[in-house]
Coordinates of C-alpha atoms in Angstrom, one line a residue:
M251 CA -14.9 -38.5 7.1
M252 CA -12.1 -38.7 4.4
K253 CA -12.6 -42.5 4.3
G254 CA -16.3 -42.0 3.5
I255 CA -15.5 -39.5 0.8
H256 CA -13.0 -41.8 -0.7
S257 CA -15.5 -44.6 -0.8
I258 CA -18.1 -42.4 -2.5
L259 CA -15.6 -41.3 -5.1
V260 CA -14.5 -44.9 -5.9
A261 CA -18.1 -46.1 -6.2
F262 CA -19.1 -43.2 -8.3
T263 CA -16.1 -43.7 -10.6
L264 CA -16.9 -47.3 -11.1
L265 CA -20.6 -46.5 -11.7
A266 CA -19.7 -43.8 -14.3
L267 CA -17.3 -46.1 -16.1
A268 CA -19.8 -49.0 -16.2
C269 CA -22.5 -46.8 -17.6
S270 CA -20.2 -45.4 -20.2
L271 CA -19.0 -48.8 -21.3
A272 CA -22.5 -50.1 -21.4
S273 CA -24.0 -47.3 -23.5
A274 CA -21.6 -44.5 -24.5
F275 CA -22.8 -41.7 -26.8
D276 CA -19.5 -41.6 -28.6
P277 CA -18.7 -44.2 -31.3
D278 CA -17.1 -47.4 -30.2
P279 CA -13.3 -47.5 -30.4
L280 CA -11.7 -49.5 -33.2
Q281 CA -8.7 -50.5 -31.1
D282 CA -7.7 -50.9 -27.4
F283 CA -7.0 -47.2 -27.1
C284 CA -6.2 -44.2 -29.2
V285 CA -4.3 -41.5 -27.3
A286 CA -5.0 -38.1 -28.9
I287 CA -2.0 -36.3 -30.5
K288 CA -1.8 -32.7 -31.5
D289 CA 1.0 -33.1 -34.0
I290 CA -0.7 -35.0 -36.9
K291 CA 2.7 -35.8 -38.4
N292 CA 3.1 -38.5 -35.8
G293 CA -0.5 -39.7 -36.0
V294 CA -1.4 -43.1 -37.4
F295 CA -5.1 -43.5 -36.9
V296 CA -8.1 -41.2 -36.9
N297 CA -10.9 -41.9 -34.4
G298 CA -12.3 -38.7 -32.9
K299 CA -8.9 -37.1 -32.9
F300 CA -5.6 -38.0 -34.6
C301 CA -4.0 -40.8 -32.5
K302 CA -0.6 -41.5 -31.2
D303 CA 1.1 -44.7 -32.4
P304 CA 0.0 -47.2 -29.7
K305 CA 3.6 -48.3 -29.4
L306 CA 4.6 -44.8 -28.3
A307 CA 1.9 -44.5 -25.6
D308 CA 2.8 -44.5 -21.9
A309 CA 1.1 -44.2 -18.5
Q310 CA 1.3 -40.4 -18.6
D311 CA -1.2 -40.4 -21.5
F312 CA -3.8 -41.9 -19.2
F313 CA -3.1 -39.7 -16.2
F314 CA -4.4 -36.3 -14.9
P315 CA -3.5 -34.9 -11.5
G316 CA -5.1 -32.2 -9.3
L317 CA -8.8 -33.0 -8.8
N318 CA -8.2 -32.9 -5.1
K319 CA -7.6 -29.1 -5.4
P320 CA -10.7 -26.8 -5.0
G321 CA -11.6 -24.6 -8.0
D322 CA -11.7 -20.8 -7.7
T323 CA -15.3 -19.8 -7.0
S324 CA -14.6 -16.0 -6.6
N325 CA -16.7 -15.1 -9.6
P326 CA -20.2 -13.6 -10.0
L327 CA -21.8 -17.1 -10.1
G328 CA -19.9 -18.5 -7.1
S329 CA -19.0 -21.7 -8.9
N330 CA -16.2 -23.4 -10.7
V331 CA -16.2 -26.5 -12.9
T332 CA -12.9 -28.3 -13.6
V333 CA -13.4 -30.5 -16.6
V334 CA -11.2 -33.5 -17.4
D335 CA -12.0 -34.2 -21.0
V336 CA -10.0 -35.4 -24.0
D337 CA -8.3 -32.1 -24.4
K338 CA -6.8 -32.4 -20.9
L339 CA -6.5 -36.2 -20.7
L340 CA -5.5 -37.4 -24.1
G341 CA -6.0 -41.1 -23.3
L342 CA -9.8 -40.5 -23.1
N343 CA -9.9 -40.3 -26.9
T344 CA -12.5 -42.8 -28.2
L345 CA -13.4 -44.1 -24.7
G346 CA -16.7 -42.2 -24.5
I347 CA -16.2 -40.8 -21.0
S348 CA -15.0 -37.7 -19.1
L349 CA -15.1 -36.2 -15.6
A350 CA -15.7 -32.9 -13.9
R351 CA -15.2 -31.5 -10.4
L352 CA -17.8 -28.9 -9.4
D353 CA -17.0 -26.4 -6.6
F354 CA -19.6 -24.1 -5.1
A355 CA -19.3 -21.1 -2.8
P356 CA -22.2 -20.6 -0.5
Y357 CA -25.3 -20.0 -2.7
G358 CA -23.1 -20.5 -5.8
L359 CA -24.8 -21.5 -9.0
N360 CA -23.8 -23.6 -12.0
P361 CA -26.3 -21.8 -14.3
P362 CA -28.7 -23.5 -16.7
H363 CA -26.8 -25.2 -19.5
T364 CA -26.7 -28.2 -21.8
H365 CA -24.2 -30.8 -22.9
P366 CA -25.1 -31.5 -26.5
R367 CA -23.1 -34.7 -26.7
G368 CA -23.4 -36.4 -23.3
T369 CA -25.5 -37.5 -20.4
E370 CA -24.2 -36.3 -17.0
I371 CA -24.3 -38.3 -13.7
L372 CA -23.5 -36.3 -10.6
V373 CA -22.7 -37.3 -7.0
V374 CA -22.6 -34.8 -4.1
V375 CA -19.6 -35.1 -1.8
Q376 CA -20.1 -32.1 0.4
G377 CA -22.9 -29.6 1.1
T378 CA -26.4 -29.4 -0.3
L379 CA -27.4 -28.8 -3.9
Y380 CA -30.7 -28.0 -5.5
V381 CA -30.5 -29.5 -9.0
G382 CA -32.9 -30.0 -11.9
F383 CA -33.5 -30.3 -15.6
V384 CA -36.2 -29.3 -18.0
T385 CA -37.6 -31.6 -20.7
S386 CA -38.0 -30.6 -24.4
N387 CA -41.0 -29.0 -26.0
P388 CA -44.0 -29.1 -25.8
D389 CA -44.1 -30.2 -22.1
N390 CA -41.1 -28.5 -20.7
R391 CA -41.4 -30.4 -17.5
L392 CA -39.1 -29.4 -14.6
F393 CA -37.6 -32.2 -12.5
T394 CA -35.8 -31.0 -9.4
K395 CA -34.3 -32.6 -6.3
I396 CA -32.4 -31.5 -3.1
L397 CA -29.2 -33.5 -3.0
Y398 CA -27.1 -34.3 0.1
P399 CA -23.6 -36.0 0.4
G400 CA -23.8 -39.4 -1.2
D401 CA -26.8 -38.6 -3.4
V402 CA -26.7 -39.2 -7.1
F403 CA -28.7 -37.5 -9.9
V404 CA -28.6 -37.9 -13.7
F405 CA -29.1 -35.2 -16.3
P406 CA -30.2 -36.7 -19.7
I407 CA -28.2 -35.8 -22.8
G408 CA -29.0 -32.4 -24.4
L409 CA -31.5 -31.2 -21.7
I410 CA -31.2 -27.9 -19.9
H411 CA -30.1 -28.4 -16.3
F412 CA -28.5 -26.6 -13.3
Q413 CA -27.0 -27.0 -9.9
F414 CA -27.4 -24.5 -7.0
N415 CA -25.8 -24.5 -3.6
T416 CA -28.6 -23.8 -1.2
G417 CA -26.4 -23.9 1.9
K418 CA -24.4 -21.4 3.8
T419 CA -21.2 -23.5 3.4
E420 CA -19.2 -24.6 0.4
A421 CA -20.4 -27.6 -1.7
L422 CA -18.5 -30.1 -3.8
A423 CA -19.7 -32.6 -6.4
F424 CA -18.2 -34.8 -9.1
S425 CA -19.8 -35.5 -12.5
G426 CA -19.2 -38.3 -15.1
L427 CA -20.2 -37.6 -18.7
S428 CA -20.9 -40.2 -21.4
S429 CA -18.6 -38.5 -24.0
Q430 CA -14.9 -37.7 -24.2
N431 CA -16.1 -34.1 -25.1
A432 CA -19.7 -33.6 -24.0
G433 CA -19.7 -29.9 -25.0
L434 CA -21.2 -27.0 -23.1
I435 CA -23.8 -24.4 -23.9
T436 CA -24.6 -22.0 -21.1
I437 CA -28.1 -20.7 -22.0
A438 CA -27.8 -17.0 -20.8
K439 CA -24.3 -16.6 -22.2
A440 CA -25.2 -18.1 -25.5
V441 CA -28.3 -16.0 -25.9
F442 CA -27.2 -12.7 -24.5
G443 CA -23.5 -13.0 -24.8
S444 CA -23.1 -14.4 -28.4
N445 CA -20.4 -13.0 -30.6
P446 CA -21.5 -11.1 -32.7
P447 CA -24.6 -10.2 -30.7
I448 CA -28.0 -11.5 -31.8
N449 CA -30.2 -8.7 -33.2
P450 CA -32.0 -7.2 -30.1
D451 CA -35.3 -7.2 -32.0
V452 CA -35.1 -11.0 -32.2
L453 CA -34.5 -11.4 -28.5
A454 CA -37.0 -8.7 -27.5
K455 CA -39.7 -10.6 -29.4
A456 CA -38.6 -14.0 -28.4
F457 CA -38.5 -13.2 -24.6
Q458 CA -41.2 -10.5 -24.7
L459 CA -38.8 -8.0 -23.3
D460 CA -38.2 -4.3 -23.8
K461 CA -35.5 -3.8 -26.4
D462 CA -33.5 -1.5 -24.1
L463 CA -33.5 -4.3 -21.5
V464 CA -32.2 -6.7 -24.1
K465 CA -29.4 -4.3 -25.0
D466 CA -28.5 -3.9 -21.3
L467 CA -28.3 -7.7 -20.9
Q468 CA -26.1 -8.0 -24.0
S469 CA -23.7 -5.4 -22.5
Q470 CA -23.1 -7.5 -19.4
P471 CA -19.8 -9.5 -19.0
W472 CA -21.3 -12.9 -19.2
S473 CA -19.6 -15.7 -17.4
G474 CA -20.2 -19.5 -17.1

């Protein structure tokens, strides 16, 4: 079983890397690598983030441990996404790729959201996921699929999408994204949990809801 999972992960990683190098959304790098650095006093180039002097880079800049550890899914949504982007793996700067681990409790949901700067490709390792995305106006077509271990699905850049565990057991998936920082906009949280809140009259009219219901939704502790 573990050998099969390992093979899936290796194949998926190579596929994600190949897709990223072939057509990444981020600008092409201007040098071999550009390890991000937080202290700009020691930075020598700018390409997405301030970069460490290449002569000072080491293997640790290109390393991130811990994706073998399950994320905490004890939340109202029953899901957890562990993102490995440029903020956690500094060597990703300018390389146009990032990674995420998605853990789901039984019937857990990664709610409708978008990545404004990256396409996502997902592979299921364990469990069963109902996934889908919606196209832009005016068609708003819904594309959905039930995924099983070894299945792969792609979510085009910027489109609203979701993943839902339809099974009674835990589910696990990994995603590759075509950006070092693909960004995340969770639809419900952005609309009803914005800071400061959107005028309830706006949302009541937009969603054709009672104003009191809108206020109730805005008072919820939005997660995701």
